[in-house]
CSV table of C-alpha atoms and ligand atoms in Angstrom, one decimal:
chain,number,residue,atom,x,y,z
A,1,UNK,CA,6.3,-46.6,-63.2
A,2,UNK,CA,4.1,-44.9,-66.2
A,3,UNK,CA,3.0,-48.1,-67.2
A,4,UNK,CA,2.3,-49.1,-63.6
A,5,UNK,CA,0.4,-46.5,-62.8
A,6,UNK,CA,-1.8,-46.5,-66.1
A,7,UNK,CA,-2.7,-50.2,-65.7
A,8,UNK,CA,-3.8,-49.5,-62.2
A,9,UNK,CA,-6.0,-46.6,-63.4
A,10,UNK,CA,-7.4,-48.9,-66.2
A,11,UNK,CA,-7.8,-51.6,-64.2
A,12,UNK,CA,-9.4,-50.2,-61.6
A,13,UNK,CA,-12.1,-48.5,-64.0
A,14,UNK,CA,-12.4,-51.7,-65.8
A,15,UNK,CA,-13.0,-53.4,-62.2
A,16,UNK,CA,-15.6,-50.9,-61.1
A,17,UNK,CA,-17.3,-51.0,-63.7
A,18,UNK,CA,-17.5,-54.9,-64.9
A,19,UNK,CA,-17.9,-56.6,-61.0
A,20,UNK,CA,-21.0,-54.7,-60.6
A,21,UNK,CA,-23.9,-56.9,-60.0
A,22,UNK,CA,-27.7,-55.7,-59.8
A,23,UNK,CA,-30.4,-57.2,-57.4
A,24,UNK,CA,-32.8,-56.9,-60.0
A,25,UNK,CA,-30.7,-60.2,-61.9
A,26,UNK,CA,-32.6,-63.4,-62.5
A,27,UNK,CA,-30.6,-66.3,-63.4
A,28,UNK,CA,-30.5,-68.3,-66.1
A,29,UNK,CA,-32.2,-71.7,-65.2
A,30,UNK,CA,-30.2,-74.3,-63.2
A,31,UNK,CA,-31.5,-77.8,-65.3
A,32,UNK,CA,-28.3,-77.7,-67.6
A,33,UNK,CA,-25.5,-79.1,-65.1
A,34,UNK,CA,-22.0,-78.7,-67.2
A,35,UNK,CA,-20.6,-81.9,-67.6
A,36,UNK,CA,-17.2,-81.4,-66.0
A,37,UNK,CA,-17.0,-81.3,-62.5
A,38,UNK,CA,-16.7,-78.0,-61.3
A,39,UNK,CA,-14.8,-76.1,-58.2
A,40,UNK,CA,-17.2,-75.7,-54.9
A,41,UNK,CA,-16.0,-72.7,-53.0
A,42,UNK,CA,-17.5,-72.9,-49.3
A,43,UNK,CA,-17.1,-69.5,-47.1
A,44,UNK,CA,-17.5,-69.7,-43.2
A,45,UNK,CA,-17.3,-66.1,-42.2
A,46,UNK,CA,-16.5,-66.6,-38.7
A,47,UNK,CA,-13.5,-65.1,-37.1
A,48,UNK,CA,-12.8,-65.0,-33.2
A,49,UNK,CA,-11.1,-61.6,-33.3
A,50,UNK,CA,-11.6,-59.2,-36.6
A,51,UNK,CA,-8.4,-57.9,-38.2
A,52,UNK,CA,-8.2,-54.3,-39.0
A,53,UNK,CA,-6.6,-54.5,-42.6
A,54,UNK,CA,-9.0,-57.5,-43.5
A,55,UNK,CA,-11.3,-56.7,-46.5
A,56,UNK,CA,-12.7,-60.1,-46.8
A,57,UNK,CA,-16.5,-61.0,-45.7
A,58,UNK,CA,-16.1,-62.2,-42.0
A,59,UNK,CA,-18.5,-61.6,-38.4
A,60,UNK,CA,-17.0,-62.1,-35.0
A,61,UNK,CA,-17.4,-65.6,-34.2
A,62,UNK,CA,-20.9,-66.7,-32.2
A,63,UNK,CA,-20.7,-70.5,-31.2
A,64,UNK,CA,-24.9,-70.6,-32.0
A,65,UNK,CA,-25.3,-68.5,-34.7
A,66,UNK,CA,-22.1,-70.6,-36.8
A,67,UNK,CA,-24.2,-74.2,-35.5
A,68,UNK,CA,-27.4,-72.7,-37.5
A,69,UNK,CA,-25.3,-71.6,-40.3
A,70,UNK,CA,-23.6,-74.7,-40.8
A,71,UNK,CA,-27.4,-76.5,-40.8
A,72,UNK,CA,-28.1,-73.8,-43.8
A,73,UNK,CA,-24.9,-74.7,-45.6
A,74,UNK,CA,-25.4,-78.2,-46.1
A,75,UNK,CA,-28.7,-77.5,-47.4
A,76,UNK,CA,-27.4,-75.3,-50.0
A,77,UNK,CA,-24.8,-77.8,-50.8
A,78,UNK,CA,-27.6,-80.5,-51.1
A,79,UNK,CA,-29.5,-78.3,-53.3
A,80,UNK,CA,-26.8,-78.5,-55.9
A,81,UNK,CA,-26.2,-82.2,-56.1
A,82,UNK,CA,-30.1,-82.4,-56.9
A,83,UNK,CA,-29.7,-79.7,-59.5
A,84,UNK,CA,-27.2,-82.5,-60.8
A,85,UNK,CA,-24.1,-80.5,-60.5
A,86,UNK,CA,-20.4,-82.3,-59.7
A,87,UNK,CA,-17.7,-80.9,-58.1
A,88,UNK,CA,-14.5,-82.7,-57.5
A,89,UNK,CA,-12.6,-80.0,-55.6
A,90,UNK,CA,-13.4,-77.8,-52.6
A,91,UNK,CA,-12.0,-75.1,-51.2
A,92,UNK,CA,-13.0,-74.0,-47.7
A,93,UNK,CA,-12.1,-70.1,-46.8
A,94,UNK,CA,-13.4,-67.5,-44.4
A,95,UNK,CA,-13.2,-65.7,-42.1
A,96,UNK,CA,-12.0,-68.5,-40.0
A,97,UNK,CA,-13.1,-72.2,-41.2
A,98,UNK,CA,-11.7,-74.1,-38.3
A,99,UNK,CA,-13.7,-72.3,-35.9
A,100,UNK,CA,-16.0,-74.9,-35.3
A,101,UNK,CA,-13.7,-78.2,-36.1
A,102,UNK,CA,-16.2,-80.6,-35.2
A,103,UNK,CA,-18.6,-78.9,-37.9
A,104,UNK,CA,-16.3,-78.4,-40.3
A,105,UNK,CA,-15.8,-82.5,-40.0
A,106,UNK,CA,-19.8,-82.9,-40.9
A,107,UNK,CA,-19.2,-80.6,-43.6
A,108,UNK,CA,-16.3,-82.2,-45.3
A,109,UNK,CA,-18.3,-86.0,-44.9
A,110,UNK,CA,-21.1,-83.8,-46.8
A,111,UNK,CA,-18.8,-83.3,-49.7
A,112,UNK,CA,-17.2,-86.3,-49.9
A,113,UNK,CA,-20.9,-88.6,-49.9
A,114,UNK,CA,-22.1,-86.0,-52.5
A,115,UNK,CA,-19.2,-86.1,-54.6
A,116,UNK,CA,-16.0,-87.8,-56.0
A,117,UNK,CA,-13.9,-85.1,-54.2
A,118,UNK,CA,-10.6,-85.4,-54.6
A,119,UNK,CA,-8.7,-82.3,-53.0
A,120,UNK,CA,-10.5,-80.0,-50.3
A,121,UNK,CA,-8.4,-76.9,-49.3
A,122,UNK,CA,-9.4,-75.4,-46.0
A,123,UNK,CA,-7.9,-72.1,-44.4
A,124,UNK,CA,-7.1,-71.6,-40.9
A,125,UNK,CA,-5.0,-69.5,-38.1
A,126,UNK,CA,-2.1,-70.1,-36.1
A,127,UNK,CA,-3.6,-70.5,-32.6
A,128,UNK,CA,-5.9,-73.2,-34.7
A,129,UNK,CA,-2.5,-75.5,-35.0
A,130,UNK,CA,-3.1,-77.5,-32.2
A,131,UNK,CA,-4.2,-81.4,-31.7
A,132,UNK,CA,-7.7,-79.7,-30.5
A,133,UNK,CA,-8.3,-78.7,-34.2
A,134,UNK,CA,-5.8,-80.3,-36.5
A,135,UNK,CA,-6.7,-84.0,-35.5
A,136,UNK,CA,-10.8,-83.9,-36.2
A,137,UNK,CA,-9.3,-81.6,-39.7
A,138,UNK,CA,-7.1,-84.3,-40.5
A,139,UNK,CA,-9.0,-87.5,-39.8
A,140,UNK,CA,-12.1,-85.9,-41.8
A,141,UNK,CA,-9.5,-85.7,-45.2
A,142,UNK,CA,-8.9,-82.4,-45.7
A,143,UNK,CA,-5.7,-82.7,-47.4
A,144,UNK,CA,-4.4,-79.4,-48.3
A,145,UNK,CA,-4.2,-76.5,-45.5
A,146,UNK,CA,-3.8,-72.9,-46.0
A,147,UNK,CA,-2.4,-70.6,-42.5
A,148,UNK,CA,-2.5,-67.1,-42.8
A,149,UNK,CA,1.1,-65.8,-41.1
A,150,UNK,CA,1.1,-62.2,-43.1
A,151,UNK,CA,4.6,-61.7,-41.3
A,152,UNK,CA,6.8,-63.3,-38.6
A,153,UNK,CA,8.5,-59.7,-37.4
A,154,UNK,CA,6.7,-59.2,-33.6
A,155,UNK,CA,6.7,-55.6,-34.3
A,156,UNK,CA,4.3,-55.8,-37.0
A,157,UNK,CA,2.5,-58.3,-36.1
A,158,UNK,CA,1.4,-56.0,-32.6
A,159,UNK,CA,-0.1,-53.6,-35.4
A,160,UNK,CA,-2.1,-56.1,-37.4
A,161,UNK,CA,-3.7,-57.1,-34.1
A,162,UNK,CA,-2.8,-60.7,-34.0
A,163,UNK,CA,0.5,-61.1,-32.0
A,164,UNK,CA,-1.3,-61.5,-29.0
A,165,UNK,CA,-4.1,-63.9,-30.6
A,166,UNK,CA,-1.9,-66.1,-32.8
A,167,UNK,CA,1.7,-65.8,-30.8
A,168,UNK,CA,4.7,-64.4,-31.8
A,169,UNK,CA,6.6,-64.8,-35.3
A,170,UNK,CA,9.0,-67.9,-33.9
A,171,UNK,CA,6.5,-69.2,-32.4
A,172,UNK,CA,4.5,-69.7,-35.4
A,173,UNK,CA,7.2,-70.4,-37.4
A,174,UNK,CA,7.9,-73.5,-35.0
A,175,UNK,CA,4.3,-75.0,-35.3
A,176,UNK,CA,4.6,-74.9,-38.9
A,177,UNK,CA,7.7,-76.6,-39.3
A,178,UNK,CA,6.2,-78.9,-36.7
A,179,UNK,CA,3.0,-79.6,-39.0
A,180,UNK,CA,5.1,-80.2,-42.6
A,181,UNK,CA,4.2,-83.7,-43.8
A,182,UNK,CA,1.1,-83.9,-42.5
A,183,UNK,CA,-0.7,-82.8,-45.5
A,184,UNK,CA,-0.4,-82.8,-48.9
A,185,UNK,CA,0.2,-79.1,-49.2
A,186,UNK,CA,0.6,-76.7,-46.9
A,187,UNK,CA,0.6,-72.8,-47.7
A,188,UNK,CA,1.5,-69.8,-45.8
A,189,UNK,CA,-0.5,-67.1,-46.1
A,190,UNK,CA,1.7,-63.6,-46.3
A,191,UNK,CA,1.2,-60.0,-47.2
A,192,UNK,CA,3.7,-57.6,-48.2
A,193,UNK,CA,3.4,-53.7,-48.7
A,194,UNK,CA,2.3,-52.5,-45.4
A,195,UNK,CA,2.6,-48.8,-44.9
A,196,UNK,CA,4.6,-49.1,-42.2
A,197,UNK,CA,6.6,-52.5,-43.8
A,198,UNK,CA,10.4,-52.1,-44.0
A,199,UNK,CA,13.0,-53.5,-46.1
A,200,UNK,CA,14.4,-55.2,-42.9
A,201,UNK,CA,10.8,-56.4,-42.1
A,202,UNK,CA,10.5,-58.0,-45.5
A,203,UNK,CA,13.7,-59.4,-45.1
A,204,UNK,CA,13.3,-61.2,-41.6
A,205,UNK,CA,10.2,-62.5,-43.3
A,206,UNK,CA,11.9,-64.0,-46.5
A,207,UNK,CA,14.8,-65.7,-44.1
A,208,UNK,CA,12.1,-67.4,-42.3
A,209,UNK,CA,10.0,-68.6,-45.3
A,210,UNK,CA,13.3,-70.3,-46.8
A,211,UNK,CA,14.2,-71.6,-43.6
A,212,UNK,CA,11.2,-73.7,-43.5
A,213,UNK,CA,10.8,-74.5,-47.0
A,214,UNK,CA,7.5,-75.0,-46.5
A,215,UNK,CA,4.9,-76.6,-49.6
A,216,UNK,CA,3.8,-73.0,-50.5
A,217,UNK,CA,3.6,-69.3,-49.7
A,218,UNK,CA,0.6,-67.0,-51.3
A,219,UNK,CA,2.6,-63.4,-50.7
A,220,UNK,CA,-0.6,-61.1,-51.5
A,221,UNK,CA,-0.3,-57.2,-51.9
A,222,UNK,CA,-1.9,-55.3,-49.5
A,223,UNK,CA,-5.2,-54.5,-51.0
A,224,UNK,CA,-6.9,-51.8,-49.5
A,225,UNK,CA,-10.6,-51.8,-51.0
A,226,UNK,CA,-13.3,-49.5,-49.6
A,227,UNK,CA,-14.2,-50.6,-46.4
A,228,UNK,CA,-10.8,-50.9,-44.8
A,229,UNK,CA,-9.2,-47.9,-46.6
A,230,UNK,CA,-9.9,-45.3,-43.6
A,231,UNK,CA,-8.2,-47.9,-41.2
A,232,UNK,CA,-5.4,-48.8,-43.1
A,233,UNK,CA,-4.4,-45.0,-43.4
A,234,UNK,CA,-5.3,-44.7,-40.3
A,235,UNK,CA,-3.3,-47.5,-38.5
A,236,UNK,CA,-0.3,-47.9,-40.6
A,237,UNK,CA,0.0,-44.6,-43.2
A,238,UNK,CA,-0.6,-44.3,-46.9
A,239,UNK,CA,0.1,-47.3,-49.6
A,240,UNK,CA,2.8,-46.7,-52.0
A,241,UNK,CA,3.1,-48.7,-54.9
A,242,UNK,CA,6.5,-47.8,-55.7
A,243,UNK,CA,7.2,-49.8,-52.9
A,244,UNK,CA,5.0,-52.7,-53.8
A,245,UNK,CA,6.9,-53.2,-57.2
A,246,UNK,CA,10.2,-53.0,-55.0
A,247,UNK,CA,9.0,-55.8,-52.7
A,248,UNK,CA,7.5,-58.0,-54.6
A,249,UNK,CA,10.9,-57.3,-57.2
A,250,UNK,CA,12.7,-58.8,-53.8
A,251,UNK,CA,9.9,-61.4,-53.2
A,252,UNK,CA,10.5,-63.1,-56.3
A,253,UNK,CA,14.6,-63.0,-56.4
A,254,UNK,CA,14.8,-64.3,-52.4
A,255,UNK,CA,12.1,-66.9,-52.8
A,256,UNK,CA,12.6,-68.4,-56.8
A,257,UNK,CA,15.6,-70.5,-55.6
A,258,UNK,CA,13.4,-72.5,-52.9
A,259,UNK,CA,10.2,-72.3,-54.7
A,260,UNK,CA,8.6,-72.2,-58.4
A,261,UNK,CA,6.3,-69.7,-59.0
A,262,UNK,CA,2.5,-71.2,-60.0
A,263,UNK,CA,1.2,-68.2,-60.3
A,264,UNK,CA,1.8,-64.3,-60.0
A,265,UNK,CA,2.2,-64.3,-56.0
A,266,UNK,CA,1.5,-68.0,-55.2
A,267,UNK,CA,5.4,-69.8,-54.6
A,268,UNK,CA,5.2,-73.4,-54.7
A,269,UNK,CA,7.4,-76.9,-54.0
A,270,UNK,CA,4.3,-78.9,-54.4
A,271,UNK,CA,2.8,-77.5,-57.9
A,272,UNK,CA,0.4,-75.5,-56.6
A,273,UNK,CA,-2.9,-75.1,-54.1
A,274,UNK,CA,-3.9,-71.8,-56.1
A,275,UNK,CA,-4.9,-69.7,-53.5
A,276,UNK,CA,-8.4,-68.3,-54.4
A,277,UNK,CA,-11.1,-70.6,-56.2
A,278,UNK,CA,-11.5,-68.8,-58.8
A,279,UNK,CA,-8.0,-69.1,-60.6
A,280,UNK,CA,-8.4,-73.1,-61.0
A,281,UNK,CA,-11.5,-72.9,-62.5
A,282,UNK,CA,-12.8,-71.2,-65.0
A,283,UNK,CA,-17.0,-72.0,-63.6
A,284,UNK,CA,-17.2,-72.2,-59.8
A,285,UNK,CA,-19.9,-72.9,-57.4
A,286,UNK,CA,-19.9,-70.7,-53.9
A,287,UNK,CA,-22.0,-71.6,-50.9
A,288,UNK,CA,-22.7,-70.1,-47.8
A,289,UNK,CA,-23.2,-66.1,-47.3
A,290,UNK,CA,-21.6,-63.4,-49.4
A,291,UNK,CA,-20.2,-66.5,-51.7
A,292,UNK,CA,-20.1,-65.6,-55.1
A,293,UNK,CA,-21.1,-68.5,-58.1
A,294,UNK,CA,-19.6,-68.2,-61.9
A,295,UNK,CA,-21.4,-70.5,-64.2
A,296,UNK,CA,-23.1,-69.8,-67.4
A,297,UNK,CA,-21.2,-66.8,-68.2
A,298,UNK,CA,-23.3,-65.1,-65.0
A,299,UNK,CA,-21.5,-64.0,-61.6
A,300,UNK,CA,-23.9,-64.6,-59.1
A,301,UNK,CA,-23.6,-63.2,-55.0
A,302,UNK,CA,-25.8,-64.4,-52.4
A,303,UNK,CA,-27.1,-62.4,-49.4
A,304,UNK,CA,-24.8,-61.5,-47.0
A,305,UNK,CA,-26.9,-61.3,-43.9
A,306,UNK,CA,-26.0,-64.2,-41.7
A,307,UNK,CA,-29.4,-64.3,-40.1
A,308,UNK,CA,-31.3,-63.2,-43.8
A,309,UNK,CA,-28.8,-66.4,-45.4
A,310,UNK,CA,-30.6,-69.0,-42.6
A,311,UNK,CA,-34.0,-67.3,-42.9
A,312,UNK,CA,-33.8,-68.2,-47.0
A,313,UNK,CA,-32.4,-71.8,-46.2
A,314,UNK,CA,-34.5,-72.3,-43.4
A,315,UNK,CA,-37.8,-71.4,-46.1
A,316,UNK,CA,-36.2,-73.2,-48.8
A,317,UNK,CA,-35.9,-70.1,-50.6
A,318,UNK,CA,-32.9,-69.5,-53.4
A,319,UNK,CA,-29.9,-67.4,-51.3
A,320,UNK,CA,-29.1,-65.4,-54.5
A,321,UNK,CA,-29.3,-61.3,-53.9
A,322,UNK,CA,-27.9,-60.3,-56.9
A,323,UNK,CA,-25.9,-60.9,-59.9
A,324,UNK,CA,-25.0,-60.3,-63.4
A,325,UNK,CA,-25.1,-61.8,-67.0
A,326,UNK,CA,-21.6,-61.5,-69.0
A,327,UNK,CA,-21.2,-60.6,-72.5
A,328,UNK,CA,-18.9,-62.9,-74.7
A,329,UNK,CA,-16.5,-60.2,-74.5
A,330,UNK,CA,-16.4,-60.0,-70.7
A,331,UNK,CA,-16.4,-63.7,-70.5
A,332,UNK,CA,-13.1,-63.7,-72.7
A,333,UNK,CA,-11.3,-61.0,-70.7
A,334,UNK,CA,-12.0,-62.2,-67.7
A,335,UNK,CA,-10.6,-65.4,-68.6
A,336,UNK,CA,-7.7,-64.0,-70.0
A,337,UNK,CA,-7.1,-62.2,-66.7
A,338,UNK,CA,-7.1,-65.9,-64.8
A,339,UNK,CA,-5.6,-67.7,-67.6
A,340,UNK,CA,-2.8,-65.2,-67.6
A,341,UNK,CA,-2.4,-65.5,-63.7
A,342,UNK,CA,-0.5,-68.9,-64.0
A,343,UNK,CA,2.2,-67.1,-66.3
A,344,UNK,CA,0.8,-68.0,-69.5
A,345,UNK,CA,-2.3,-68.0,-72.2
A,346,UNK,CA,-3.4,-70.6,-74.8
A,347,UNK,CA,-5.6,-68.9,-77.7
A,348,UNK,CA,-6.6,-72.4,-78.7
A,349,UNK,CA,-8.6,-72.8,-75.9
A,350,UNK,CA,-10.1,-68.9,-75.7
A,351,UNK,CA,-10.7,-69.8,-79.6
A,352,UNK,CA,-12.3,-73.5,-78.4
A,353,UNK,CA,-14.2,-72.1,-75.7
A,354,UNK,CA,-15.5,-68.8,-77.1
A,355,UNK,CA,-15.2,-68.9,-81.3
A,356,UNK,CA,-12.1,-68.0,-83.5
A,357,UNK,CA,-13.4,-64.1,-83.4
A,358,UNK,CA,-12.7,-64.0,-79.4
A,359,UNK,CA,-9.3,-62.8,-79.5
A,360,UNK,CA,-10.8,-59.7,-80.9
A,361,UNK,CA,-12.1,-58.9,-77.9
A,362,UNK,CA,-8.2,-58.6,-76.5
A,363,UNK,CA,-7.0,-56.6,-79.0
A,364,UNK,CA,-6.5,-53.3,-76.3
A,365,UNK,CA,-4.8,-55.7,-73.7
A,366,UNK,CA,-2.4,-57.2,-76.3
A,367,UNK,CA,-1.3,-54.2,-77.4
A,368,UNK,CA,-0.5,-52.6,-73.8
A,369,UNK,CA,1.1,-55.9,-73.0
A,370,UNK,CA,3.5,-55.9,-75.9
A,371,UNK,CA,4.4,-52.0,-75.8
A,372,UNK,CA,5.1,-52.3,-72.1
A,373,UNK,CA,6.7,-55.3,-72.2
A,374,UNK,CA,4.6,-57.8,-70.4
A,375,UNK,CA,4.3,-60.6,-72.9
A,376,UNK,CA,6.4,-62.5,-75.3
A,377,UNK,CA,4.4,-65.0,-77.9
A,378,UNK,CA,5.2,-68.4,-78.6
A,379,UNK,CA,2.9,-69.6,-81.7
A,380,UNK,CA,-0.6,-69.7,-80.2
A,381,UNK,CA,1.2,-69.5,-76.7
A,382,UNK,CA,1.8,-65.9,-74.7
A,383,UNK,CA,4.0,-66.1,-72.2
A,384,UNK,CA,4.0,-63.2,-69.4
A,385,UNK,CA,8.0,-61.8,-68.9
A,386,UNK,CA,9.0,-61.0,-65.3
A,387,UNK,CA,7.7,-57.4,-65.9
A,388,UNK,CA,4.3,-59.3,-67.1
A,389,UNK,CA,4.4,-61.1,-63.9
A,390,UNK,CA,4.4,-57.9,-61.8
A,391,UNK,CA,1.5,-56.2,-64.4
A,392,UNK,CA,-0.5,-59.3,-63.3
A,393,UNK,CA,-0.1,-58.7,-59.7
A,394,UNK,CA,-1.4,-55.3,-60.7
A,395,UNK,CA,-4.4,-56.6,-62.6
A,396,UNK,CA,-5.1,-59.4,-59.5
A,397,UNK,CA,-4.7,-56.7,-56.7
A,398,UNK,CA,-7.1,-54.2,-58.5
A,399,UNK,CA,-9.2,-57.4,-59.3
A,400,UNK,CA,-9.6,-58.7,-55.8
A,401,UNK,CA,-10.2,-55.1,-54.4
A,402,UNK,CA,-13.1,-55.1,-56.9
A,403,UNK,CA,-14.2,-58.2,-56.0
A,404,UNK,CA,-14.1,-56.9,-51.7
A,405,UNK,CA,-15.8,-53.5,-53.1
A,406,UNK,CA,-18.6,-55.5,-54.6
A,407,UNK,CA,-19.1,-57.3,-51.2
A,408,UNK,CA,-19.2,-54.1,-49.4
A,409,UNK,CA,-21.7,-52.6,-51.8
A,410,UNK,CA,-23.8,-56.0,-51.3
A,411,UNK,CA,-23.7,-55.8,-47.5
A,412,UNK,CA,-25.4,-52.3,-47.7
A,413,UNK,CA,-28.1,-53.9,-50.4
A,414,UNK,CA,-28.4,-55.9,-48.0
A,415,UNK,CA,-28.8,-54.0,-44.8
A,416,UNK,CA,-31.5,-51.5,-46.5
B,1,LIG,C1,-9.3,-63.8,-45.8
B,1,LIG,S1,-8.1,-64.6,-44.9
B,1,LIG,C2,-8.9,-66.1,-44.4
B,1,LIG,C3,-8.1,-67.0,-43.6
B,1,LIG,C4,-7.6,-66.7,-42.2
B,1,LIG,N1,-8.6,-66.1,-41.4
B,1,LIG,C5,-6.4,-65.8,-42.2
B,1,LIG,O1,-6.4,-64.8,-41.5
B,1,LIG,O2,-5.5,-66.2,-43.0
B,1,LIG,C6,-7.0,-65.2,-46.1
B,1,LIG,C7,-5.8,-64.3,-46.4
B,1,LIG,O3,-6.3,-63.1,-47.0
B,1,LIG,C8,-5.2,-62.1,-46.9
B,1,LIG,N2,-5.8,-60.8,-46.7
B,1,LIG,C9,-6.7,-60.4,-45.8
B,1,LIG,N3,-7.0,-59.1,-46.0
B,1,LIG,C10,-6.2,-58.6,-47.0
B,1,LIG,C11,-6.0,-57.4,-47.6
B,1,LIG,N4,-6.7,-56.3,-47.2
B,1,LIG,N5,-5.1,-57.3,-48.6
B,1,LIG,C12,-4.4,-58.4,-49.0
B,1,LIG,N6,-4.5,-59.6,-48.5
B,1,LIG,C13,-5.4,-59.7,-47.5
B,1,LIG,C14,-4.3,-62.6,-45.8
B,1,LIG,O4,-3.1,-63.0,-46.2
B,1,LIG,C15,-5.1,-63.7,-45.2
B,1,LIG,O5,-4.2,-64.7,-44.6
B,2,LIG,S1,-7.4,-61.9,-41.9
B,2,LIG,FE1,-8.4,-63.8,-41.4
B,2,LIG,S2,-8.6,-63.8,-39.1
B,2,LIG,FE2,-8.2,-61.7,-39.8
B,2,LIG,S3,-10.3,-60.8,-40.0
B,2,LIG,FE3,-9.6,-61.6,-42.1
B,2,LIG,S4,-10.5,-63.6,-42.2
B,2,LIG,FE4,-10.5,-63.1,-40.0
């Protein structure tokens, strides 16, 4: 576990220190559209009951506050078709998108007379899989449905809070198999490493998952960023990462003859809805609040506050509250980090995208890789080995706690 625990350390530094952004940031200008279309990330941070492990940005659900947000999304949307930007994939995540079906339908119509759209992902929860909310989701086009399950053992469900919102672990089960075929892909949504998680647990779960032999399963690590450490401790005990390498060791063995892996926790039959915008693309657009925006070598947050997000839409005013410029040598890393989360990394493009010096700036990270095992090279072609793949779910874990860290510090910008 030395090297383990070292590239959690590094990482983690790294992370603090490179995700900050500053709400004295002003953008570069917006007149300089790239000409590829791009990824537009949407976040609808509406949930009907809050779960206690849950470090993403999300408000308990309010039917009239959600109706005014939706009216300020799709002016933010429209501001960047007349900026001249195209998108030809959208991914909808929360908090709880389906909340509001009917809305969500005028949202993806939005899109789709914007743009030449040809995938839009959308996220959703178990008590959503009903004929109430899946029949406006699937005549509006959405073709590619993510449900978050995180276990189907009753047990643990009761301590995440959502056995008695989104039913027990058969029950679930039943309405997924029930829903296969009815869209292009359809991903569940599972977590593994739970304090209080057992080998048993983890077991149950993988049964189930190859029972159905669903599209895809996204099996993230618990990450336990600032704002739901206490509870996590709290609720279910202290995280162990001894046992994380263990489980997702057992992830990949049970679920690699059902699935193919797309990426370091995403198993897929279907090659792949990646589950977090970011990974896809290398820019990215996000709309709505607390969405974050990567273009021009800048990450860019907006505001967090629901009610501050409308104000600015409402006025016309840019929803930005803070951001950061990149170096060339951030820009390379980082995307060496997503390049190397779909198992592999082509220097010819780095070289295309960033100069034949780039690779300089990866110098460190080759050499840790090599020593402890993590890559192999093919020609211009790094490969990651099955350790690799578990360093990656390292990197991608410390990354997406950085990334919930940064949102939390933004919430209290935004609350002073
Ligand atoms: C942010 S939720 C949004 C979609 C939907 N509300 C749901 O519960 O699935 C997407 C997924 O993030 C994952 N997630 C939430 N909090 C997490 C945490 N602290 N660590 C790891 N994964 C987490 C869960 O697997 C969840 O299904
Ligand atoms: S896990 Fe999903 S339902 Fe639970 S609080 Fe987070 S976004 Fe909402």
């Amino acid at each position: 576990m030395i090297f383990e625990y070292a590239l959690t350390y590094i990482s983690r530094q790294y992370m603090n220190r490179n995700l900050q952004v500053h709400s004295s940031f002003i953008p570069s200008d917006y007149r300089t559209p790239p000409e590829k279309p791009l990824m537009l990330y949407i976040h609808i941070p509406f949930c009907e009951e809050l779960c206690p492990y849950c470090s993403f940005y999300k408000v308990p659900f309010e039917k009239s506050l959600a109706e005014q947000y939706y009216e300020s999304l799709f002016r933010e949307i429209e501001h960047w078709s007349q900026r001249g930007y195209i998108f030809d994939s959208v991914y909808i995540g929360g908090g709880t998108p389906t909340v509001l079906p009917g809305r969500l339908a005028d949202l993806v119509a939005l899109v789709k007379k914007l743009w030449p759209i040809k995938d839009i992902s959308v996220e959703t929860n178990p008590n959503h899989l009903v004929p109430q909310y899946m029949d406006p989701i699937k005549d509006s086009g959405i073709n590619r449905l993510s449900v978050g399950v995180q276990t189907f053992d009753d047990s643990l469900l009761k301590k995440l809070k959502r056995y008695h919102k989104y039913g027990s672990g058969e029950e679930i089960a039943r309405k997924l198999s029930d829903l296969q075929g009815t869209f292009d892909t359809l991903n569940i949504d599972m977590m593994f490493n739970f304090p209080d998680q057992t080998d048993a647990m983890l077991e149950y779960d993988l049964s189930v998952l190859n029972r159905l032999q669903g599209d895809q399963v996204t099996y993230y690590p618990l990450m336990p960023s600032r704002s739901v450490k206490a509870e996590i401790r709290s609720l279910y005990g202290e995280v162990d990462y001894k046992k994380e390498k263990r489980f997702y060791g057992k992830i990949v063995q049970s679920l690699e003859g059902h699935y193919d892996r797309a990426s370091a926790w995403c198993f897929s039959r279907k090659g792949g809805m990646i589950d977090e915008y970011i990974v896809d693309y290398n820019e990215y657009v996000g709309c709505g609040a607390g969405a974050f925006t990567y273009i021009n070598g800048e990450i860019r947050a907006n505001v967090f506050s629901i009610k501050e997000y409308i104000e600015k839409m409402n006025k016309n005013q840019s929803p930005l509250a803070a951001g950061r410029a990149y170096t060339v040598a951030d820009q390379v890393r980082y995307d060496f980090l997503m390049g190397f989360f779909s198992g592999y990394l082509n220097l010819t493009i780095l070289k295309k995208r960033y100069g034949s010096l780039s690779t300089v700036y990866l110098t460190l990270q080759f050499i840790f890789m090599r020593i402890a095992g993590g890559i192999t090279v093919e020609g211009k072609l790094f490969r990651l080995t099955e350790k690799g793949m578990y360093y990656l779910v390292i990197l991608m874990r410390e990354f997406f706690t950085g990334v919930n860290n940064v949102r939390q510090h933004c919430n209290i910008i935004d609350r002073d």
